[in-house]
Amino acid sequence: MPDERLDGKLELYRNFWDMKPVSRPMVGFDVGGWFPFQRYADLRNIQEKGFIEPEMLDARRCLPDYDAFMARCLEVDDDFIKGVCPVSAIPWMEGMLGCALQRSGQSVWAVERMASWEELSGLALSAESADNPWFRKYIEFVQAAIADLQALLRRINALIQSFLTFAVTLPSFSGLMLRSKGTDNLLAEFLAAENKPADGPSYLGAGIVVIGVSPIPLWLLDTIFLIKEKVQGGDSTDFAQPPPPVGTEAVQPAPVVTPDPDPL
């Protein structure tokens, strides 16, 4: 992409981030549609209802597919900056949690794992844990993209840093837990937790932070920091900190608005 074209797009992004007045909204177009089993050579041989394993994917084999997609994107004169990420059709986080991944049409679905809290509490995602194949495969894709796109990384480093930090956490936390525990199991455990004795055991209380209706495993909050450490070898002090556990901050109730008395 010519420098002046990229600079113009970056200016549009800055105006949006700074909430400056603009003459029109930013407009972007998807090229080729959402057909991942046609776009990526590694996915084309996977049959309907077939299961996907990490060893079926090779980051280096996918690079020509990325190049072809980016070449088509550069032909479209829109406002968006296109980038690459590990195959977006793959539910990576669910795979890291141990769910089986199955093709359905042009999508990949995570099969509910029905795991116990004991199993989930022993799950680790770190540079030292070499026993998580989907985690290793995700890192392989990130490293391959970085090696192949060094010039692009230098030009839009801030945008790529955002990708490395948050791309793997795109699924909702509640969805991840439903896939890991199973919908019926998780609902039953929540109902049981409401009625248990105050001094009784509670994996819900020990293993998750409940924000609204979304249960968040404590170990998931560290995932974005672990990925940065694995890929870049740096520390995590410059990244946004995870939310505090429930009870460490006072929750302010919504204000009660009292209507003015009827003047008559």
Phi, psi and omega in degrees: 000128178303147183302319183294328178290317178295319179299321178295320178293319178298324178295321177297319178297316181297319178298321179293312181297325181273000179056043178277152176297135180227162183277340181201160176286162173287142183233132177226153181233136173278141183248120176094348179076178183266083179227069186298332181281353170258330185285322185252124182300325182293341182263348189292333183270001180277121184282161175303134183070005177283153180267147182252129178247152182304323183292348176285344184252137177230119185300319181294324178293333182278345183301318176300327177294320176297316182299317180296319179296315181294325178298319177294321180297322182292341178280349181261122183269071177251192185263350188271149171265118182272145178222180179240157176208164174309142190328111190291343179285344183275125173283080188302314185297319178296321176298319177297331178281357176098007179282144172286142182249128188230139178284139172217103185065233178261021180234164174239126182249145175269126179279133180304131187274333183059041183280153174275164177296327178298318179296317182290325181293338179269001181282134180229138174237099182205171179298334182274343184268098182267011185257014179247098187297324180288327175295313179298320181292322178299313179298322178301316180294318180298314181295322179294319179295319179296316181296326184274342188232043182299320181297318179294321179299320181293325183286320184235050185304319183296321180291320180293324177300320178297321179297314182296331184280316194243353187299321185284348183258018182298321180297152176291147181296322180296321178297320178298318181290324178297321179289322183287314185269333189095134186303308182296318181297316183294318178298316180297322181289325175296316179296320179293324181294327180293331186255002183284156175299150184300330182262010181279166180290148180211105174290332178299314181290325184276332190256348184221161170247126182263116177243112187065239177250010184258113176281128184243114176297137183299324183289340177290331183295338181272353188300316183296328179286323181295322180296317179298318180295322181292316186279319189253343181071018181256184176266180187248016189288340183266005180261157178299138181279149179293159181296148180290154177299153178301134179104345180273345177232145177287132177269118182280126178290154177295141181295144177263120181264119179261122181293151177298143178297151179297120182295344180274000000 
